[in-house]
Amino acid sequence: MSIFSDLKMYGRFAWGLRGFLKHTLTLEEAKAIIKKRMEEREINFLRLVRKGIFGYIKSPYLPLMKLAQCEMGDIENTVKTKGLEGTLHTLREAGVYVTFEEFKGREPIVRNGQVIPVKAHDFDNPYLSTYYYAKTGGTTGAGTRVMIDLEHIADNAPYLMVAYNGYKVLDSPIALWRGILPDTSGVWHILLGCRLGHVPQKWFTPITNQDIKPALKNRLATHYIINLGRLFDVPIPSPEPVSLDQAAIIAQWAAEMSKIHGACLIRVGVSTALRICIAAQEQGLDLTGVTLVGGGEPPTPAKLKGITRSGVRWIPHYTITEAGMVGLGCSQPVDGNDLHFFKDALALIQYPRYVPGTEITVDAFHFTTLLPTTPKLFLNVESDDYGIIENRSCGCPLESYGFAEHLRHIRSFRKLTGEGVTLIGSEMIHILEEILPSRFGGSPLDYQLMEEEDDHGFTKLSLIISPKIDIKDETEVIDMLLKALGKSSISADLARALWRQAGTFRVKRMEPIWTARGKFNPLYLARHSGR
Ligand SMILES: [Zn+2]
């Protein structure tokens, strides 16, 4: 998928944008769309499988279906008897699933000794959505999908409409601190806001031309979209560069808007949200009335504590770029990472799997896309996450649309390897975000563990500590980290013993590394940095 690969696509986009901007969604329409999609989940699933998998000779799922000796008729029958989720479980048991690494094209699919080579783009949705509704195949044609797909954005707009209505922020000023292209999230959120008839006032971008030089075509594409929008009388804001260490600028905007209008909302990442809150506290700003909606990284307990301490309302947001919105925060949450799952566009099952190299089993999330506008086709695709799916009656407005499942405690089972020992990342994150800051000072954004290889090819784990933190004896930090690991679990204790022996840890005094897209991960895995 490209942003726009040729003039024809620019033309199609311009034509599409005009219609997209002309029609803003109403609350009633949003409710009706969700209701219809909830009722038609099974029909939608079967349509996607029939045309997008069995009707597409190059589908990477076809060899898996063949191995499982499964045909379209079998799937139809199983849906009738076991329902949608039951069918997905049956397929998973028969080996029809794709791991995160396979989906990203980093590893071939291996099932029953058979090797199926795959590339990431093999999972692209091969057809435009109109094709799925066409009675006959053929001439309706495939056409190439673009990354900024207006129909896909339109399909996600109803969630924000009903959620913002529930949070009572439909009339509040909105800003975002999201990147410009090639990071699509900024444009995505701008256009989503336009669809709601609620254009963001400010677009702060953490990516500046100094950090990366967006290719000319990306810079042009950003300007093209903004200018086109203005041509159609929609006042799309120009991106204003605000680097990560300038979070105070955004905190000031938020405090001011909240003072004038009583409320405001900013769309952020989890770590950038924390930066805003730390800046506000440093400047003595009052963030009462400010709502931060964020995602992109797991909102860990330590980060949440830092965010909510500032007085903001925190709404978690879970999105898979290749599939769309997965969930948005409940307004009667039990903790800071309690989301309603958007069941009308996705199906989700859990299936146990080992974390490679460990004895740990997690109930991995497997997602399946249901709507024809999905950028990629998911059929039991692991998202590298696991967590809790809970049926709970919370009484918030999102529940009334049938979104009864809550997702909680979502964590990545991304691994951390050194000296042949693999640790599940969450144990290390707890140490980096809570234990070290509480002993040596600073925030969760001041510590990071970086995996890299030394000149001999040995994995070294560098503990990066911001120079702001005053530490007299660096070995004391390593000792503390190893001691905490030893207490964490048996496998962590084993890792501790081996890592101490091998001198695997070393301290580096430098500012922790953020991705070019303004994300912060406490575990910076240099060799697995594709996410
Ligand atoms: Zn709720």
XYZ file of N, CA, C and O in Angstrom, residues 237-373:
548
model
N -6.354 22.374 10.213
C -5.198 23.132 10.715
C -3.885 22.644 10.098
O -3.772 21.471 9.746
N -2.921 23.550 9.965
C -1.593 23.141 9.505
C -0.827 22.550 10.674
O -0.988 23.000 11.807
N -0.010 21.539 10.421
C 0.761 20.957 11.522
C 1.768 21.947 12.108
O 2.453 22.642 11.360
N 1.795 22.053 13.430
C 2.760 22.924 14.116
C 3.776 22.037 14.809
O 3.412 21.248 15.662
N 5.055 22.186 14.473
C 6.054 21.337 15.119
C 6.187 21.640 16.614
O 6.374 22.796 16.991
N 5.999 20.616 17.427
C 6.248 20.716 18.874
C 7.039 19.465 19.244
O 6.488 18.364 19.249
N 8.328 19.632 19.502
C 9.145 18.453 19.764
C 8.822 17.885 21.140
O 8.145 18.518 21.948
N 9.317 16.680 21.396
C 8.940 15.972 22.617
C 9.316 16.731 23.888
O 8.619 16.631 24.892
N 10.396 17.498 23.835
C 10.776 18.227 25.059
C 10.030 19.565 25.187
O 10.300 20.351 26.080
N 9.090 19.811 24.282
C 8.291 21.054 24.369
C 6.847 20.786 24.785
O 5.936 21.550 24.441
N 6.641 19.713 25.533
C 5.268 19.331 25.921
C 4.550 20.454 26.654
O 3.311 20.514 26.655
N 5.302 21.367 27.264
C 4.686 22.468 28.007
C 3.795 23.320 27.098
O 2.775 23.859 27.542
N 4.157 23.422 25.816
C 3.345 24.218 24.873
C 1.934 23.641 24.805
O 0.934 24.370 24.807
N 1.854 22.322 24.777
C 0.550 21.669 24.672
C -0.202 21.746 26.004
O -1.408 21.981 26.034
N 0.542 21.590 27.081
C -0.076 21.709 28.409
C -0.693 23.101 28.574
O -1.802 23.248 29.105
N 0.016 24.123 28.073
C -0.515 25.491 28.179
C -1.784 25.666 27.343
O -2.753 26.276 27.775
N -1.765 25.130 26.143
C -2.955 25.205 25.281
C -4.146 24.552 25.985
O -5.249 25.093 26.014
N -3.885 23.370 26.557
C -4.959 22.614 27.210
C -5.520 23.397 28.399
O -6.749 23.513 28.562
N -4.625 23.949 29.212
C -5.074 24.694 30.400
C -5.915 25.908 29.976
O -6.960 26.197 30.564
N -5.472 26.567 28.908
C -6.172 27.759 28.434
C -7.555 27.408 27.872
O -8.563 28.043 28.197
N -7.602 26.373 27.033
C -8.885 25.967 26.435
C -9.877 25.545 27.505
O -11.062 25.851 27.450
N -9.351 24.824 28.472
C -10.212 24.318 29.528
C -10.766 25.474 30.364
O -11.911 25.439 30.811
N -9.944 26.496 30.524
C -10.377 27.673 31.286
C -11.491 28.416 30.540
O -12.496 28.809 31.114
N -11.313 28.553 29.217
C -12.294 29.300 28.415
C -13.567 28.478 28.180
O -14.683 28.967 28.340
N -13.396 27.207 27.776
C -14.550 26.404 27.335
C -15.028 25.386 28.374
O -15.994 24.669 28.132
N -14.301 25.258 29.456
C -14.696 24.285 30.482
C -14.152 22.892 30.249
O -14.112 22.079 31.156
N -13.768 22.617 28.996
C -13.244 21.282 28.678
C -12.477 21.346 27.366
O -12.666 22.263 26.567
N -11.606 20.388 27.157
C -10.972 20.201 25.851
C -10.437 18.784 25.770
O -10.407 18.076 26.778
N -10.079 18.373 24.566
C -9.639 16.996 24.366
C -8.390 16.984 23.487
O -8.302 17.748 22.525
N -7.426 16.152 23.865
C -6.213 16.032 23.049
C -5.980 14.557 22.742
O -6.079 13.710 23.618
N -5.693 14.293 21.474
C -5.377 12.920 21.074
C -3.866 12.768 21.053
O -3.168 13.544 20.414
N -3.401 11.767 21.805
C -1.966 11.620 22.033
C -1.568 10.147 22.039
O -2.414 9.270 21.908
N -0.288 9.893 22.250
C 0.174 8.551 22.573
C 0.206 8.438 24.087
O -0.087 9.410 24.787
N 0.550 7.270 24.608
C 0.569 7.122 26.062
C 1.745 7.898 26.651
O 1.600 8.654 27.613
N 2.927 7.748 26.061
C 4.106 8.416 26.611
C 4.052 9.923 26.386
O 4.513 10.699 27.223
N 3.477 10.348 25.267
C 3.366 11.788 25.046
C 2.340 12.386 26.020
O 2.489 13.517 26.464
N 1.317 11.597 26.376
C 0.356 12.061 27.393
C 1.082 12.306 28.706
O 0.886 13.335 29.368
N 1.945 11.365 29.064
C 2.694 11.512 30.310
C 3.588 12.754 30.255
O 3.717 13.484 31.234
N 4.170 13.002 29.103
C 5.017 14.205 28.958
C 4.217 15.475 29.208
O 4.685 16.398 29.864
N 2.994 15.530 28.656
C 2.146 16.713 28.857
C 1.853 16.899 30.345
O 1.932 18.007 30.877
N 1.549 15.792 31.008
C 1.172 15.873 32.428
C 2.358 16.270 33.296
O 2.206 17.055 34.237
N 3.541 15.748 32.991
C 4.739 16.135 33.755
C 5.029 17.627 33.530
O 5.305 18.369 34.479
N 4.911 18.063 32.270
C 5.161 19.482 31.966
C 4.181 20.386 32.714
O 4.550 21.441 33.234
N 2.899 19.961 32.768
C 1.882 20.769 33.449
C 2.223 20.905 34.927
O 2.077 21.985 35.510
N 2.673 19.814 35.509
C 3.015 19.875 36.940
C 4.226 20.764 37.174
O 4.258 21.546 38.117
N 5.200 20.653 36.280
C 6.397 21.498 36.423
C 6.044 22.978 36.327
O 6.651 23.826 36.962
N 5.039 23.287 35.478
C 4.661 24.679 35.260
C 3.529 25.147 36.178
O 3.052 26.269 36.046
N 3.058 24.239 37.006
C 1.956 24.581 37.896
C 0.652 24.859 37.177
O -0.133 25.704 37.595
N 0.395 24.166 36.058
C -0.833 24.400 35.281
C -1.958 23.489 35.778
O -1.722 22.333 36.120
N -3.167 24.010 35.733
C -4.328 23.237 36.153
C -4.951 22.561 34.930
O -5.394 23.235 34.003
N -4.964 21.230 34.922
C -5.513 20.520 33.760
C -6.911 19.953 34.030
O -7.368 19.060 33.325
N -7.611 20.497 34.999
C -8.988 20.059 35.249
C -9.822 20.317 33.997
O -9.715 21.378 33.393
N -10.631 19.331 33.612
C -11.468 19.497 32.423
C -10.799 19.019 31.150
O -11.425 18.971 30.091
N -9.542 18.638 31.235
C -8.822 18.181 30.044
C -8.962 16.661 29.919
O -8.747 15.932 30.883
N -9.344 16.208 28.722
C -9.412 14.773 28.453
C -8.290 14.408 27.498
O -8.122 15.057 26.466
N -7.536 13.389 27.861
C -6.503 12.889 26.960
C -6.937 11.522 26.466
O -7.243 10.634 27.257
N -7.024 11.376 25.134
C -7.364 10.079 24.562
C -6.098 9.545 23.915
O -5.540 10.193 23.031
N -5.637 8.408 24.393
C -4.345 7.955 23.888
C -4.210 6.464 23.765
O -4.912 5.689 24.404
N -3.268 6.075 22.928
C -2.979 4.666 22.730
C -1.665 4.521 22.001
O -0.839 5.435 22.028
N -1.500 3.393 21.347
C -0.278 3.171 20.585
C 0.779 2.428 21.378
O 1.666 1.831 20.817
N 0.700 2.512 22.691
C 1.598 1.772 23.565
C 0.746 1.314 24.743
O -0.259 1.931 25.040
N 1.175 0.266 25.445
C 0.370 -0.149 26.597
C 0.424 0.890 27.718
O 1.506 1.338 28.082
N -0.756 1.324 28.214
C -0.745 2.255 29.348
C -0.434 1.487 30.625
O -1.316 0.949 31.255
N 0.834 1.413 30.988
C 1.248 0.645 32.165
C 0.843 1.383 33.442
O 0.623 2.603 33.410
N 0.734 0.671 34.569
C 0.280 1.316 35.813
C 1.105 2.551 36.180
O 0.548 3.561 36.613
N 2.428 2.472 35.989
C 3.262 3.619 36.388
C 2.975 4.836 35.511
O 2.889 5.964 35.988
N 2.789 4.602 34.214
C 2.488 5.730 33.322
C 1.123 6.321 33.668
O 0.950 7.537 33.702
N 0.154 5.441 33.929
C -1.197 5.921 34.262
C -1.197 6.764 35.520
O -1.888 7.779 35.606
N -0.402 6.332 36.485
C -0.330 7.075 37.744
C 0.187 8.494 37.463
O -0.359 9.475 37.950
N 1.225 8.571 36.647
C 1.804 9.876 36.311
C 0.823 10.746 35.545
O 0.787 11.964 35.717
N 0.010 10.132 34.684
C -0.943 10.895 33.872
C -2.091 11.407 34.742
O -2.395 12.605 34.759
N -2.698 10.517 35.512
C -3.903 10.916 36.248
C -3.580 11.827 37.433
O -4.431 12.588 37.874
N -2.331 11.760 37.917
C -1.924 12.625 39.021
C -2.117 14.108 38.658
O -2.359 14.954 39.500
N -2.051 14.416 37.365
C -2.144 15.818 36.954
C -3.584 16.333 36.944
O -3.818 17.500 36.675
N -4.554 15.436 37.170
C -5.947 15.879 37.195
C -6.686 15.712 35.879
O -7.865 16.021 35.774
N -6.022 15.191 34.834
C -6.718 15.007 33.554
C -7.604 13.766 33.616
O -7.414 12.890 34.455
N -8.562 13.724 32.701
C -9.310 12.480 32.515
C -8.609 11.699 31.422
O -8.318 12.233 30.347
N -8.364 10.443 31.676
C -7.627 9.600 30.741
C -8.570 8.608 30.073
O -9.334 7.919 30.735
N -8.558 8.561 28.741
C -9.369 7.587 28.005
C -8.427 6.747 27.148
O -7.785 7.278 26.236
N -8.336 5.457 27.415
C -7.461 4.628 26.584
C -8.086 4.328 25.226
O -9.307 4.300 25.086
N -7.251 4.109 24.274
C -7.662 3.926 22.885
C -6.794 2.819 22.316
O -5.581 2.879 22.442
N -7.405 1.813 21.751
C -6.633 0.671 21.247
C -6.930 0.545 19.755
O -8.072 0.346 19.360
N -5.907 0.709 18.942
C -6.083 0.654 17.503
C -5.028 -0.259 16.895
O -3.890 -0.264 17.353
N -5.411 -1.025 15.921
C -4.433 -1.759 15.126
C -4.448 -1.080 13.758
O -5.475 -1.083 13.078
N -3.335 -0.448 13.402
C -3.293 0.365 12.185
C -3.876 -0.381 10.990
O -4.616 0.191 10.202
N -3.543 -1.659 10.859
C -3.947 -2.398 9.663
C -5.413 -2.835 9.697
O -5.911 -3.404 8.741
N -6.104 -2.597 10.822
C -7.479 -3.074 10.927
C -8.452 -2.008 11.418
O -9.651 -2.120 11.202
N -7.954 -0.975 12.081
C -8.848 0.067 12.578
C -8.964 0.029 14.093
O -8.190 -0.627 14.787
N -9.985 0.735 14.584
C -10.135 0.840 16.037
C -10.608 -0.469 16.631
O -11.543 -1.093 16.135
N -9.977 -0.858 17.706
C -10.329 -2.096 18.393
C -11.208 -1.786 19.600
O -12.150 -2.518 19.903
N -10.904 -0.696 20.276
C -11.705 -0.363 21.446
C -11.416 1.032 21.950
O -10.397 1.634 21.611
N -12.354 1.548 22.741
C -12.197 2.858 23.377
C -12.615 2.732 24.848
O -13.416 1.863 25.200
N -12.065 3.622 25.644
C -12.250 3.542 27.085
C -13.698 3.614 27.551
O -14.526 4.332 26.998
N -13.978 2.842 28.584
C -15.269 2.848 29.255
C -15.345 4.113 30.112
O -14.337 4.554 30.659
N -16.549 4.719 30.241
C -16.610 5.905 31.104
C -16.899 5.546 32.564
O -16.964 6.429 33.403
N -17.080 4.264 32.849
C -17.149 3.820 34.253
C -16.059 2.763 34.440
O -16.354 1.611 34.753
N -14.803 3.138 34.229
C -13.757 2.115 34.179
C -13.380 1.569 35.558
O -13.554 2.255 36.554
N -12.868 0.337 35.566
C -12.358 -0.200 36.831
C -10.872 0.128 36.988
O -10.330 0.069 38.068
N -10.208 0.439 35.870
C -8.830 0.922 35.954
C -8.537 1.736 34.698
O -9.420 1.962 33.877
N -7.313 2.175 34.546
C -6.981 3.085 33.450
C -6.799 2.422 32.105
O -6.408 3.078 31.134
N -7.050 1.131 32.038
C -6.921 0.443 30.753
C -8.102 -0.486 30.557
O -7.948 -1.680 30.352
N -9.292 0.074 30.649
C -10.537 -0.691 30.568
C -11.292 -0.189 29.330
O -11.796 0.926 29.315
N -11.326 -1.026 28.293
C -11.909 -0.581 27.021
C -13.099 -1.433 26.605
O -13.164 -2.613 26.922
N -14.003 -0.809 25.851
C -15.070 -1.573 25.210
C -14.564 -2.066 23.867
O -13.976 -1.304 23.101
N -14.790 -3.344 23.604
C -14.333 -3.949 22.358
C -15.368 -3.715 21.251
O -16.554 -3.961 21.449
N -14.906 -3.242 20.096
C -15.809 -2.938 18.989
C -16.066 -4.186 18.146
O -15.418 -4.444 17.136
N -17.065 -4.889 18.615
C -17.361 -6.218 18.097
C -18.017 -6.188 16.719
O -18.094 -7.210 16.054
N -18.522 -5.060 16.307
C -19.224 -5.009 15.021
C -18.258 -5.094 13.847
O -18.638 -5.520 12.763
N -16.999 -4.697 14.057
C -16.041 -4.696 12.947
C -14.973 -5.763 13.100
O -14.234 -6.046 12.154
N -14.878 -6.341 14.279
C -13.828 -7.327 14.546
C -14.383 -8.478 15.361
O -15.321 -8.307 16.126
N -13.758 -9.638 15.190
C -14.023 -10.741 16.105
C -12.714 -11.034 16.806
O -11.642 -10.878 16.229
N -12.830 -11.433 18.058
C -11.625 -11.666 18.861
C -11.775 -12.978 19.619
O -12.790 -13.202 20.284
N -10.788 -13.845 19.467
C -10.757 -15.031 20.320
C -9.403 -15.060 21.024
O -8.455 -14.408 20.599
N -9.369 -15.825 22.119
C -8.098 -16.035 22.810
C -7.701 -17.481 22.629
O -8.553 -18.374 22.649
N -6.412 -17.705 22.472
C -5.946 -19.077 22.319
C -4.577 -19.173 22.978
O -3.735 -18.303 22.772
N -4.383 -20.219 23.809
C -3.116 -20.284 24.536
C -1.929 -20.551 23.625
O -2.052 -21.333 22.670
N -0.854 -19.916 23.897
C 0.369 -20.166 23.134
C 1.567 -19.895 24.035
O 1.507 -19.081 24.945
N 2.643 -20.624 23.768
C 3.868 -20.402 24.517
C 4.542 -19.131 24.047
O 4.549 -18.829 22.863
N 5.138 -18.429 24.979
C 6.043 -17.367 24.581
C 7.347 -18.087 24.258
O 7.870 -18.808 25.105
N 7.856 -17.948 23.022
C 9.006 -18.749 22.621
C 10.166 -18.617 23.606
O 10.471 -17.528 24.077
N 10.766 -19.743 23.925
C 11.936 -19.728 24.802
C 11.591 -19.663 26.278
O 12.479 -19.587 27.116
N 10.309 -19.681 26.609
C 9.939 -19.656 28.023
C 8.963 -20.786 28.316
O 8.502 -21.487 27.411
N 8.658 -20.947 29.583
C 7.642 -21.922 29.976
C 6.295 -21.226 30.145
O 5.342 -21.822 30.611
N 6.274 -19.947 29.774
C 5.073 -19.150 30.033
C 4.054 -19.326 28.907
O 4.393 -19.276 27.731
N 2.795 -19.541 29.298
C 1.714 -19.599 28.324
C 0.846 -18.360 28.489
O 0.529 -17.983 29.611
N 0.495 -17.747 27.376
C -0.430 -16.613 27.458
C -1.631 -16.886 26.568
O -1.538 -17.635 25.593
N -2.758 -16.291 26.926
C -3.948 -16.386 26.084
C -3.864 -15.298 25.030
O -4.349 -14.183 25.225
N -3.224 -15.618 23.929
C -2.946 -14.598 22.918
C -4.225 -14.147 22.217
O -5.097 -14.962 21.923
N -4.314 -12.852 21.958
C -5.439 -12.317 21.187
C -5.275 -12.696 19.715
O -4.198 -12.538 19.141
N -6.383 -13.155 19.122
C -6.422 -13.434 17.681
C -7.559 -12.598 17.093
O -8.712 -12.772 17.514
N -7.237 -11.748 16.150
C -8.259 -10.863 15.579
C -8.682 -11.304 14.184
O -7.863 -11.811 13.402
N -9.954 -11.064 13.889
C -10.495 -11.312 12.552
C -11.269 -10.071 12.134
O -12.080 -9.553 12.911
N -10.999 -9.577 10.934
C -11.698 -8.379 10.464
C -13.001 -8.783 9.781
O -13.078 -9.837 9.135
N -14.021 -7.944 9.919
C -15.336 -8.283 9.367
C -15.795 -7.341 8.257
O -16.673 -7.697 7.477
N -15.235 -6.137 8.202
C -15.759 -5.157 7.248
C -14.887 -5.075 5.985
O -13.664 -5.161 6.075
N -15.519 -4.876 4.836
C -14.752 -4.842 3.568
C -13.795 -3.666 3.459
O -12.941 -3.659 2.588
N -13.905 -2.658 4.320
C -13.006 -1.510 4.218
C -11.696 -1.732 4.971
O -10.847 -0.857 5.000
